[in-house]
Short mmCIF file of C-alpha atoms and ligand atoms in Angstrom, two decimals:
data_model
loop_
_atom_site.label_atom_id
_atom_site.label_comp_id
_atom_site.label_asym_id
_atom_site.label_seq_id
_atom_site.Cartn_x
_atom_site.Cartn_y
_atom_site.Cartn_z
CA UNK A 7 -4.72 22.87 -13.85
CA UNK A 8 -6.03 20.54 -11.14
CA UNK A 9 -4.15 17.30 -10.39
CA UNK A 10 -7.07 15.28 -11.79
CA UNK A 11 -7.10 17.29 -15.03
CA UNK A 12 -3.37 16.69 -15.32
CA UNK A 13 -3.95 12.92 -15.21
CA UNK A 14 -6.34 13.10 -18.15
CA UNK A 15 -4.00 15.34 -20.11
CA UNK A 16 -1.05 13.00 -19.46
CA UNK A 17 -3.24 10.12 -20.62
CA UNK A 18 -3.90 11.82 -23.97
CA UNK A 19 -0.21 12.52 -24.43
CA UNK A 20 0.64 8.89 -23.63
CA UNK A 21 -1.99 7.50 -26.02
CA UNK A 22 -0.79 9.60 -28.94
CA UNK A 23 2.84 8.74 -28.22
CA UNK A 24 2.09 5.01 -28.22
CA UNK A 25 0.01 5.34 -31.39
CA UNK A 26 2.78 7.26 -33.16
CA UNK A 27 5.26 4.52 -32.21
CA UNK A 28 3.00 1.61 -33.14
CA UNK A 29 -0.20 2.49 -35.06
CA UNK A 30 -1.82 -0.98 -34.54
CA UNK A 31 -1.11 -1.12 -30.79
CA UNK A 32 -4.54 -0.39 -29.32
CA UNK A 33 -6.45 -2.34 -31.95
CA UNK A 34 -4.34 -5.42 -31.25
CA UNK A 35 -4.74 -5.21 -27.48
CA UNK A 36 -8.46 -4.48 -27.67
CA UNK A 37 -9.07 -7.94 -29.18
CA UNK A 38 -7.31 -10.24 -26.75
CA UNK A 39 -5.18 -10.45 -23.65
CA UNK A 40 -2.95 -13.45 -23.05
CA UNK A 41 -0.95 -12.64 -19.93
CA UNK A 42 1.38 -15.34 -18.60
CA UNK A 43 1.50 -13.89 -15.12
CA UNK A 44 -0.89 -13.12 -12.30
CA UNK A 45 0.54 -10.55 -9.90
CA UNK A 46 -0.80 -10.28 -6.35
CA UNK A 47 0.87 -7.22 -4.91
CA UNK A 48 0.52 -4.51 -2.30
CA UNK A 49 -1.61 -1.46 -3.08
CA UNK A 50 1.36 0.74 -2.12
CA UNK A 51 1.78 3.38 -4.84
CA UNK A 52 5.55 2.81 -4.91
CA UNK A 53 5.27 -0.77 -6.17
CA UNK A 54 3.78 -0.65 -9.68
CA UNK A 55 3.80 -4.22 -11.00
CA UNK A 56 4.38 -3.42 -14.67
CA UNK A 57 7.04 -0.74 -14.18
CA UNK A 58 9.29 -2.74 -11.87
CA UNK A 59 9.11 -5.85 -14.07
CA UNK A 60 9.38 -4.06 -17.40
CA UNK A 61 6.13 -5.64 -18.60
CA UNK A 62 3.77 -4.04 -21.10
CA UNK A 63 -0.05 -3.82 -21.10
CA UNK A 64 -1.37 -7.31 -21.91
CA UNK A 65 1.47 -9.16 -20.18
CA UNK A 66 0.53 -9.19 -16.52
CA UNK A 67 -2.85 -9.65 -14.80
CA UNK A 68 -2.91 -7.69 -11.58
CA UNK A 69 -4.62 -7.83 -8.19
CA UNK A 70 -3.49 -5.52 -5.41
CA UNK A 71 -4.56 -5.08 -1.80
CA UNK A 72 -3.03 -3.90 1.47
CA UNK A 73 0.00 -6.12 2.21
CA UNK A 74 -0.62 -8.50 -0.73
CA UNK A 75 -2.85 -10.87 1.21
CA UNK A 76 -4.50 -14.08 0.01
CA UNK A 77 -7.58 -14.30 2.23
CA UNK A 78 -9.81 -17.31 1.70
CA UNK A 79 -13.03 -15.39 2.17
CA UNK A 80 -12.00 -12.57 -0.18
CA UNK A 81 -14.32 -12.98 -3.15
CA UNK A 82 -12.44 -10.29 -5.06
CA UNK A 83 -9.07 -12.05 -4.81
CA UNK A 84 -10.60 -15.48 -5.46
CA UNK A 85 -12.42 -14.24 -8.57
CA UNK A 86 -9.23 -12.77 -9.95
CA UNK A 87 -7.36 -15.99 -9.16
CA UNK A 88 -10.03 -18.20 -10.71
CA UNK A 89 -10.24 -16.11 -13.87
CA UNK A 90 -6.47 -15.88 -14.29
CA UNK A 91 -5.78 -19.57 -13.58
CA UNK A 92 -8.85 -21.30 -15.03
CA UNK A 93 -9.62 -19.06 -18.01
CA UNK A 94 -6.51 -17.05 -18.91
CA UNK A 95 -4.38 -20.08 -18.00
CA UNK A 96 -1.47 -18.12 -16.56
CA UNK A 97 1.78 -20.03 -16.09
CA UNK A 98 2.90 -18.13 -13.00
CA UNK A 99 1.26 -16.58 -9.96
CA UNK A 100 3.46 -14.10 -8.12
CA UNK A 101 2.80 -12.80 -4.62
CA UNK A 102 5.01 -9.75 -4.29
CA UNK A 103 5.47 -7.96 -0.96
CA UNK A 104 7.84 -5.12 -0.27
CA UNK A 105 10.19 -4.12 2.52
CA UNK A 106 8.90 -1.22 4.59
CA UNK A 107 5.27 -2.28 4.00
CA UNK A 108 2.96 -0.01 6.00
CA UNK A 109 0.31 -2.70 6.35
CA UNK A 110 2.77 -5.19 7.81
CA UNK A 111 4.17 -2.56 10.19
CA UNK A 112 0.65 -1.58 11.30
CA UNK A 113 -0.15 -5.22 12.09
CA UNK A 114 2.79 -5.27 14.53
CA UNK A 115 1.33 -2.47 16.66
CA UNK A 116 -1.49 -2.59 19.20
CA UNK A 117 -3.14 0.45 17.71
CA UNK A 118 -6.89 0.39 17.06
CA UNK A 119 -7.26 1.16 13.34
CA UNK A 120 -11.03 0.74 13.68
CA UNK A 121 -13.32 -1.91 12.30
CA UNK A 122 -12.40 -2.69 8.74
CA UNK A 123 -8.64 -2.17 8.90
CA UNK A 124 -8.42 -4.11 12.17
CA UNK A 125 -10.16 -6.99 10.42
CA UNK A 126 -7.73 -6.93 7.50
CA UNK A 127 -4.61 -6.51 9.66
CA UNK A 128 -5.65 -9.46 11.81
CA UNK A 129 -4.74 -11.72 8.89
CA UNK A 130 -1.16 -10.44 9.10
CA UNK A 131 -1.13 -10.79 12.89
CA UNK A 132 -2.03 -14.45 12.34
CA UNK A 133 1.14 -14.84 10.26
CA UNK A 134 3.17 -13.17 13.02
CA UNK A 135 1.77 -15.64 15.54
CA UNK A 136 2.93 -18.59 13.41
CA UNK A 137 6.50 -17.30 13.41
CA UNK A 138 6.48 -15.47 16.78
CA UNK A 139 9.58 -17.25 18.15
CA UNK A 140 11.72 -16.33 15.17
CA UNK A 141 10.37 -12.77 14.93
CA UNK A 142 10.58 -11.96 18.64
CA UNK A 143 14.26 -12.91 18.56
CA UNK A 144 14.98 -10.07 16.09
CA UNK A 145 15.62 -6.99 18.26
CA UNK A 146 15.82 -4.32 15.54
CA UNK A 147 12.20 -3.43 14.77
CA UNK A 148 12.84 -2.57 11.14
CA UNK A 149 14.59 -5.88 10.54
CA UNK A 150 11.78 -7.67 12.35
CA UNK A 151 9.18 -6.01 10.12
CA UNK A 152 11.20 -6.87 7.00
CA UNK A 153 11.41 -10.51 8.08
CA UNK A 154 7.64 -10.53 8.64
CA UNK A 155 7.24 -9.18 5.09
CA UNK A 156 9.18 -12.22 3.78
CA UNK A 157 7.31 -14.71 5.97
CA UNK A 158 3.98 -13.12 5.05
CA UNK A 159 4.71 -13.56 1.35
CA UNK A 160 5.54 -17.23 1.98
CA UNK A 161 2.29 -17.77 3.92
CA UNK A 162 0.23 -16.13 1.18
CA UNK A 163 1.79 -18.45 -1.42
CA UNK A 164 0.88 -21.39 0.84
CA UNK A 165 -2.66 -19.99 1.01
CA UNK A 166 -2.81 -20.07 -2.79
CA UNK A 167 -1.81 -23.74 -2.77
CA UNK A 168 -4.66 -24.48 -0.35
CA UNK A 169 -7.30 -23.35 -2.85
CA UNK A 170 -9.13 -25.86 -5.06
CA UNK A 171 -8.48 -23.44 -7.96
CA UNK A 172 -4.70 -24.00 -7.77
CA UNK A 173 -4.94 -27.67 -6.84
CA UNK A 174 -7.20 -28.41 -9.82
CA UNK A 175 -4.88 -26.61 -12.27
CA UNK A 176 -1.87 -28.40 -10.79
CA UNK A 177 -3.57 -31.79 -11.18
CA UNK A 178 -5.02 -31.26 -14.66
CA UNK A 179 -2.46 -29.00 -16.35
CA UNK A 180 0.71 -29.05 -14.21
CA UNK A 181 0.65 -25.27 -13.80
CA UNK A 182 0.93 -22.58 -12.53
CA UNK A 183 4.18 -22.15 -10.67
CA UNK A 184 3.78 -20.07 -7.50
CA UNK A 185 6.32 -17.44 -6.50
CA UNK A 186 6.87 -15.38 -3.36
CA UNK A 187 8.89 -12.23 -3.98
CA UNK A 188 9.86 -9.17 -1.97
CA UNK A 189 10.58 -5.83 -3.60
CA UNK A 190 13.11 -3.42 -2.10
CA UNK A 191 11.89 0.18 -2.05
CA UNK A 192 15.46 1.32 -1.40
CA UNK A 193 17.15 -0.35 -4.37
CA UNK A 194 14.32 -1.38 -6.70
CA UNK A 195 15.47 -5.02 -6.64
CA UNK A 196 13.07 -7.97 -6.30
CA UNK A 197 14.25 -10.81 -4.05
CA UNK A 198 12.66 -14.24 -4.60
CA UNK A 199 12.01 -15.81 -1.17
CA UNK A 200 9.75 -18.80 -1.81
CA UNK A 201 8.56 -20.97 -4.69
CA UNK A 202 6.14 -23.85 -5.24
CA UNK A 203 6.08 -25.91 -8.42
CA UNK A 204 2.93 -27.57 -9.71
CA UNK A 205 2.14 -30.61 -7.59
CA UNK A 206 4.24 -29.49 -4.62
CA UNK A 207 3.49 -31.19 -1.29
CA UNK A 208 1.09 -29.34 0.95
CA UNK A 209 -0.34 -30.15 4.36
CA UNK A 210 -2.69 -33.14 3.73
CA UNK A 211 -5.36 -31.39 5.77
CA UNK A 212 -5.81 -28.90 2.93
CA UNK A 213 -5.65 -31.36 0.03
CA UNK A 214 -8.74 -32.04 -2.08
CA UNK A 215 -8.86 -35.61 -3.34
CA UNK A 216 -11.94 -35.31 -5.58
CA UNK A 217 -10.99 -32.43 -7.90
CO1 CO B 134 2.68 -2.49 1.43
#
């Protein structure tokens, strides 16, 4: 059996197992989804949002990209954010990075990853530049990369707060709460590193006053 055939076979086995456990399961979920959480995570295959948080289908709305970035020109991310916040009315937006992130490590090198990846990694280099003094003082390269993972998560949460989508929801509905987390590949534990409640102070330069 080919690996792709195995996926489809495993899917059938999973579906019948779920149905045997709870006959109304798929019918219920097909009608509506009311997730409370939006997850912005890394595409890394070792960080599956639902598995590591024990959430079920229907509970968590997910967007993943390399190094869990919130890029202001990324129409994909912004569409997911707008839909989750404005329409699904999620209570929490979580940016979850992970230690040992390949994207973050790649951004710390001078290697030419060619056009598209260079463009994406530049966003992480920009975070490094903001915290260069602190990061350059860390001599162990693995520790330095792990600290950049934490700082990157914080910066991406700040990027969320700079969007009119979040600012409007904060002003009109006092939600969502924003969270910056880092997942440990070595122990499976999530460490919260940053949080912003609805209405939190942000740099006035980025505040919209006519929402
Ligand atoms: Co990663």
